[in-house]
Amino acid sequence: MKKVLIVTGGSRGIGHSTSVLAAEAGWDVCVNYVSNKSRADETVALIKASGQRGIAVQADITKEDDVIRLFETCTQELGPVTGVVNSAGIVEPYGRVDEISYADLAPLIDINVTAMIMVTGEAIKNMSSKHGGAGGAIVLVSSVSARLGGPAFCAPYAASKGAVDSFAWGVAQEVVGEGIRVNAVSPGLIDTEIQPEGRVEAAGPNLPMGRVGQPDEVARAIVFLLSDDASYIAGSNLDVAAGR
Ligand code: NAP
């Protein structure tokens, strides 16, 4: 099966590393971004440097029309989609729950939960044998905060990732008989631009391994779950958190 991958949030952080490592593993990659075109173009340049095809597609995954266009553009330019990684996400609003408003909360739930579900739905429409597709693999990027709870700092974010975990398990069972393996990864604290200033330096020494993780360390787990080496793995949620 031809390997054509969409990575939401592929311009930066874990999505960027996943795009580059997936290309090294033989995937053609459609790098999705919302606003950071130059970073998406840099990711595409690295994909091409490893001999694979790559394109950057701007799409706000909270907008249904954008998500449909993302899949259509990828299919037209690279071929039928056989892999999807949903990495796009945000953490804010920070702070205690009694300090935030409905307006603060809405984008978090929109991106981390609603859009993640809708992107998965579109992936299934493209890949499921039920819809005439050739099958494929989906990896959803969750977080260990789903079980840690993020007290006083990011409890709403933790709740959004709890939703990812439940959804991943449910949808994996729905489509495993249609040629699609859905899995999740749950990173611990990873050194990306999603982190507030100073957090990586402050928290690293207190973690079990004495350091935070690097995006490549998560990306390697994602690329494994996408690969045929994971052919009998579906509905799993792999912690990449070094004992946290
Ligand atoms: P990051 O470096 O801040 O990158 C976020 C990515 O999401 C960017 O590519 C951004 O695109 C994209 N994005 C944001 N909103 C979007 C939207 N509406 N539509 C499309 N793309 C959108 O974050 P990261 O640390 O790599 O996080 C990636 C995933 O890992 C997230 O789901 C996060 O919750 C999860 N995670 C991260 C950590 C960690 O410690 N870093 C730990 C656990 C889980 P632009 O570049 O265009 O802005």
Short mmCIF file of C-alpha atoms and ligand atoms in Angstrom, two decimals:
data_model
loop_
_atom_site.label_atom_id
_atom_site.label_comp_id
_atom_site.label_asym_id
_atom_site.label_seq_id
_atom_site.Cartn_x
_atom_site.Cartn_y
_atom_site.Cartn_z
CA MET A 1 0.00 0.00 0.00
CA LYS A 2 1.32 3.45 -0.95
CA LYS A 3 2.20 5.47 2.12
CA VAL A 4 0.54 8.92 2.09
CA LEU A 5 0.34 10.66 5.44
CA ILE A 6 -1.46 13.78 6.68
CA VAL A 7 -0.03 15.33 9.85
CA THR A 8 -2.18 18.01 11.44
CA GLY A 9 -0.01 20.54 13.20
CA GLY A 10 2.94 19.34 11.13
CA SER A 11 4.64 22.73 11.05
CA ARG A 12 6.05 22.63 14.58
CA GLY A 13 6.89 20.46 17.57
CA ILE A 14 5.83 16.83 17.65
CA GLY A 15 4.01 17.13 14.31
CA HIS A 16 7.13 18.52 12.64
CA SER A 17 9.33 15.69 13.95
CA THR A 18 6.71 13.13 12.97
CA SER A 19 6.55 14.49 9.42
CA VAL A 20 10.32 14.34 9.02
CA LEU A 21 10.78 10.87 10.57
CA ALA A 22 7.80 9.51 8.61
CA ALA A 23 9.41 10.72 5.39
CA GLU A 24 12.61 8.91 6.39
CA ALA A 25 10.44 5.80 6.82
CA GLY A 26 9.09 6.13 3.27
CA TRP A 27 5.92 8.19 3.70
CA ASP A 28 4.92 11.03 1.41
CA VAL A 29 3.68 13.70 3.80
CA CYS A 30 1.04 16.43 3.70
CA VAL A 31 2.06 18.94 6.36
CA ASN A 32 -0.91 20.81 7.79
CA TYR A 33 -0.55 24.14 9.56
CA VAL A 34 -2.93 26.91 10.58
CA SER A 35 -0.83 30.11 10.38
CA ASN A 36 2.88 29.33 10.32
CA LYS A 37 3.57 28.86 6.60
CA SER A 38 7.33 29.37 6.81
CA ARG A 39 7.70 26.62 9.42
CA ALA A 40 5.50 24.28 7.36
CA ASP A 41 7.66 25.00 4.31
CA GLU A 42 10.78 24.17 6.35
CA THR A 43 9.21 20.83 7.29
CA VAL A 44 8.41 20.12 3.64
CA ALA A 45 12.00 20.92 2.64
CA LEU A 46 13.25 18.27 5.10
CA ILE A 47 10.74 15.74 3.75
CA LYS A 48 11.96 16.36 0.21
CA ALA A 49 15.58 16.13 1.35
CA SER A 50 14.92 12.55 2.42
CA GLY A 51 13.62 11.73 -1.06
CA GLN A 52 9.88 11.73 -0.38
CA ARG A 53 7.16 14.00 -1.69
CA GLY A 54 5.83 16.68 0.64
CA ILE A 55 3.29 19.49 0.51
CA ALA A 56 2.20 22.14 3.02
CA VAL A 57 -1.54 22.79 3.32
CA GLN A 58 -2.99 25.60 5.37
CA ALA A 59 -6.20 24.47 7.07
CA ASP A 60 -7.80 25.40 10.36
CA ILE A 61 -8.90 22.00 11.61
CA THR A 62 -11.73 23.56 13.62
CA LYS A 63 -13.38 24.42 10.28
CA GLU A 64 -15.17 21.58 8.51
CA ASP A 65 -14.61 22.99 5.01
CA ASP A 66 -10.90 23.34 5.72
CA VAL A 67 -10.62 19.73 6.87
CA ILE A 68 -12.40 18.47 3.74
CA ARG A 69 -10.12 20.63 1.56
CA LEU A 70 -7.05 19.31 3.43
CA PHE A 71 -7.91 15.71 2.56
CA GLU A 72 -8.92 16.58 -1.02
CA THR A 73 -5.68 18.49 -1.65
CA CYS A 74 -3.58 15.69 -0.23
CA THR A 75 -5.38 13.09 -2.34
CA GLN A 76 -5.05 15.15 -5.52
CA GLU A 77 -1.37 15.96 -5.04
CA LEU A 78 0.05 12.89 -3.27
CA GLY A 79 -2.57 10.16 -3.76
CA PRO A 80 -5.11 8.42 -1.52
CA VAL A 81 -4.49 9.00 2.18
CA THR A 82 -3.34 5.91 4.11
CA GLY A 83 -2.16 7.52 7.35
CA VAL A 84 -3.27 10.40 9.58
CA VAL A 85 -1.58 11.83 12.65
CA ASN A 86 -3.61 14.30 14.65
CA SER A 87 -0.96 16.37 16.44
CA ALA A 88 -2.49 19.87 16.28
CA GLY A 89 -3.36 21.05 19.76
CA ILE A 90 -3.15 23.85 22.30
CA VAL A 91 -2.82 23.97 26.10
CA GLU A 92 -4.25 27.33 27.13
CA PRO A 93 -6.12 28.55 29.12
CA TYR A 94 -3.71 28.14 32.03
CA GLY A 95 -4.72 28.51 35.65
CA ARG A 96 -7.42 27.39 38.02
CA VAL A 97 -10.83 26.61 36.62
CA ASP A 98 -12.50 29.31 38.73
CA GLU A 99 -10.35 31.89 36.93
CA ILE A 100 -11.35 31.08 33.34
CA SER A 101 -14.36 32.02 31.24
CA TYR A 102 -16.44 30.18 28.66
CA ALA A 103 -14.74 32.26 25.98
CA ASP A 104 -11.29 31.21 27.24
CA LEU A 105 -12.27 27.56 27.15
CA ALA A 106 -13.95 27.36 23.76
CA PRO A 107 -10.82 27.25 21.50
CA LEU A 108 -9.24 24.50 23.63
CA ILE A 109 -12.23 22.19 23.31
CA ASP A 110 -12.70 23.15 19.66
CA ILE A 111 -9.15 22.21 18.65
CA ASN A 112 -8.26 19.40 21.05
CA VAL A 113 -11.60 17.59 21.08
CA THR A 114 -14.09 18.61 18.38
CA ALA A 115 -11.55 19.04 15.58
CA MET A 116 -9.66 15.90 16.57
CA ILE A 117 -12.91 13.91 16.28
CA MET A 118 -13.84 15.54 12.97
CA VAL A 119 -10.38 14.98 11.45
CA THR A 120 -10.64 11.33 12.45
CA GLY A 121 -14.08 11.14 10.85
CA GLU A 122 -12.72 12.56 7.61
CA ALA A 123 -9.80 10.12 7.78
CA ILE A 124 -12.26 7.23 8.09
CA LYS A 125 -14.29 8.50 5.11
CA ASN A 126 -11.06 8.43 3.08
CA MET A 127 -9.54 5.17 4.32
CA SER A 128 -12.27 2.78 5.49
CA SER A 129 -13.12 -0.25 3.35
CA LYS A 130 -16.73 0.67 4.14
CA HIS A 131 -16.22 3.76 1.98
CA GLY A 132 -14.14 2.00 -0.69
CA GLY A 133 -10.80 2.98 0.86
CA ALA A 134 -7.68 0.87 1.13
CA GLY A 135 -7.39 1.09 4.92
CA GLY A 136 -4.62 2.73 6.91
CA ALA A 137 -3.51 3.92 10.32
CA ILE A 138 -4.47 6.84 12.53
CA VAL A 139 -2.50 8.11 15.52
CA LEU A 140 -4.05 10.61 17.93
CA VAL A 141 -1.72 12.66 20.11
CA SER A 142 -3.06 12.64 23.67
CA SER A 143 -1.12 13.41 26.86
CA VAL A 144 -0.29 11.81 30.21
CA SER A 145 -1.99 14.85 31.69
CA ALA A 146 -5.25 12.95 31.01
CA ARG A 147 -4.44 10.83 34.08
CA LEU A 148 -2.33 13.39 35.99
CA GLY A 149 -5.13 15.98 35.86
CA GLY A 150 -3.04 19.14 35.48
CA PRO A 151 -4.12 20.61 38.84
CA ALA A 152 -3.84 24.40 39.25
CA PHE A 153 -2.18 24.69 35.86
CA CYS A 154 -4.09 23.04 33.02
CA ALA A 155 -7.00 20.91 34.27
CA PRO A 156 -9.17 21.83 31.23
CA TYR A 157 -6.34 20.70 28.93
CA ALA A 158 -6.04 17.46 30.88
CA ALA A 159 -9.79 16.94 30.47
CA SER A 160 -9.53 17.55 26.73
CA LYS A 161 -6.89 14.81 26.52
CA GLY A 162 -9.08 12.51 28.63
CA ALA A 163 -11.59 12.93 25.82
CA VAL A 164 -8.92 11.97 23.27
CA ASP A 165 -8.22 8.76 25.23
CA SER A 166 -11.88 7.74 25.39
CA PHE A 167 -12.43 8.58 21.76
CA ALA A 168 -9.32 6.72 20.59
CA TRP A 169 -10.44 3.53 22.31
CA GLY A 170 -14.01 3.82 21.05
CA VAL A 171 -13.27 4.67 17.45
CA ALA A 172 -10.49 2.06 17.27
CA GLN A 173 -13.10 -0.63 17.95
CA GLU A 174 -15.50 0.91 15.41
CA VAL A 175 -13.12 0.75 12.46
CA VAL A 176 -10.61 -2.02 13.20
CA GLY A 177 -12.69 -4.37 11.03
CA GLU A 178 -12.61 -1.85 8.16
CA GLY A 179 -8.83 -1.91 7.66
CA ILE A 180 -8.02 1.02 9.94
CA ARG A 181 -5.87 0.83 13.06
CA VAL A 182 -6.42 3.73 15.46
CA ASN A 183 -3.94 4.23 18.30
CA ALA A 184 -2.93 7.07 20.60
CA VAL A 185 0.34 8.24 22.06
CA SER A 186 0.49 10.03 25.41
CA PRO A 187 3.59 12.18 25.73
CA GLY A 188 4.90 13.52 29.01
CA LEU A 189 6.58 16.91 29.14
CA ILE A 190 8.18 17.53 25.73
CA ASP A 191 10.42 20.42 24.74
CA THR A 192 8.31 22.28 22.16
CA GLU A 193 6.95 25.79 21.69
CA ILE A 194 3.68 24.75 23.34
CA GLN A 195 5.43 25.10 26.72
CA PRO A 196 5.21 28.35 28.65
CA GLU A 197 8.55 30.12 29.04
CA GLY A 198 10.79 28.55 31.68
CA ARG A 199 8.69 25.42 32.23
CA VAL A 200 11.06 23.02 30.47
CA GLU A 201 14.05 24.25 32.49
CA ALA A 202 12.14 24.29 35.78
CA ALA A 203 10.37 20.95 35.47
CA GLY A 204 13.03 18.83 33.75
CA PRO A 205 15.26 18.03 36.73
CA ASN A 206 12.23 16.97 38.81
CA LEU A 207 11.00 14.39 36.30
CA PRO A 208 11.81 10.67 36.84
CA MET A 209 14.49 10.66 34.12
CA GLY A 210 15.81 14.05 35.18
CA ARG A 211 14.91 15.65 31.89
CA VAL A 212 12.02 16.50 29.57
CA GLY A 213 11.50 14.59 26.32
CA GLN A 214 12.39 15.69 22.81
CA PRO A 215 9.85 15.77 19.97
CA ASP A 216 11.77 13.08 18.04
CA GLU A 217 11.31 10.70 20.96
CA VAL A 218 7.53 10.98 20.56
CA ALA A 219 7.69 10.96 16.77
CA ARG A 220 9.51 7.62 16.75
CA ALA A 221 6.62 6.04 18.68
CA ILE A 222 4.09 7.57 16.28
CA VAL A 223 5.95 6.38 13.18
CA PHE A 224 6.10 2.88 14.69
CA LEU A 225 2.34 2.86 15.28
CA LEU A 226 1.79 3.97 11.68
CA SER A 227 4.03 1.22 10.34
CA ASP A 228 3.37 -2.40 9.36
CA ASP A 229 5.51 -3.39 12.36
CA ALA A 230 2.41 -2.40 14.37
CA SER A 231 0.06 -4.44 12.16
CA TYR A 232 -1.75 -6.09 15.11
CA ILE A 233 -1.85 -3.00 17.34
CA ALA A 234 -5.13 -1.11 17.49
CA GLY A 235 -6.83 0.68 20.36
CA SER A 236 -3.54 1.08 22.23
CA ASN A 237 -2.39 4.19 24.03
CA LEU A 238 1.39 4.32 24.28
CA ASP A 239 2.89 6.50 27.00
CA VAL A 240 6.03 8.35 25.91
CA ALA A 241 6.68 9.83 29.30
CA ALA A 242 9.70 8.05 30.82
CA GLY A 243 8.06 6.74 33.97
CA ARG A 244 5.81 9.64 34.69
P1 NAP B 1 3.38 23.05 19.19
O1 NAP B 1 4.85 22.93 19.02
O2 NAP B 1 2.82 24.27 19.83
O3 NAP B 1 2.69 22.84 17.76
C1 NAP B 1 1.30 22.97 17.63
C2 NAP B 1 0.93 22.69 16.21
O4 NAP B 1 -0.51 22.72 16.10
C3 NAP B 1 1.45 23.74 15.22
O5 NAP B 1 1.89 23.06 14.07
C4 NAP B 1 0.21 24.60 14.91
O6 NAP B 1 0.25 25.19 13.61
C5 NAP B 1 -0.87 23.52 14.99
N1 NAP B 1 -2.23 24.04 15.19
C6 NAP B 1 -2.71 24.73 16.27
N2 NAP B 1 -4.01 25.03 16.07
C7 NAP B 1 -4.34 24.54 14.86
C8 NAP B 1 -5.53 24.55 14.09
N3 NAP B 1 -6.66 25.14 14.53
N4 NAP B 1 -5.53 23.94 12.88
C9 NAP B 1 -4.41 23.33 12.41
N5 NAP B 1 -3.25 23.30 13.10
C10 NAP B 1 -3.22 23.90 14.30
O7 NAP B 1 2.79 21.82 20.04
P2 NAP B 1 3.39 20.36 20.36
O8 NAP B 1 4.03 20.41 21.67
O9 NAP B 1 4.09 19.79 19.19
O10 NAP B 1 2.02 19.58 20.57
C11 NAP B 1 1.51 18.68 19.61
C12 NAP B 1 0.48 17.80 20.28
O11 NAP B 1 1.12 17.09 21.34
C13 NAP B 1 -0.68 18.57 20.92
O12 NAP B 1 -1.87 17.86 20.70
C14 NAP B 1 -0.33 18.58 22.39
O13 NAP B 1 -1.45 18.69 23.21
C15 NAP B 1 0.34 17.23 22.52
N6 NAP B 1 1.23 17.11 23.68
C16 NAP B 1 2.32 17.92 23.80
C17 NAP B 1 3.14 17.78 24.92
C18 NAP B 1 4.34 18.64 25.15
O14 NAP B 1 4.85 18.63 26.28
N7 NAP B 1 4.83 19.38 24.16
C19 NAP B 1 2.83 16.81 25.88
C20 NAP B 1 1.72 16.00 25.72
C21 NAP B 1 0.93 16.14 24.60
P3 NAP B 1 1.00 26.63 13.35
O15 NAP B 1 2.48 26.31 13.35
O16 NAP B 1 0.51 27.06 12.01
O17 NAP B 1 0.61 27.53 14.48
#
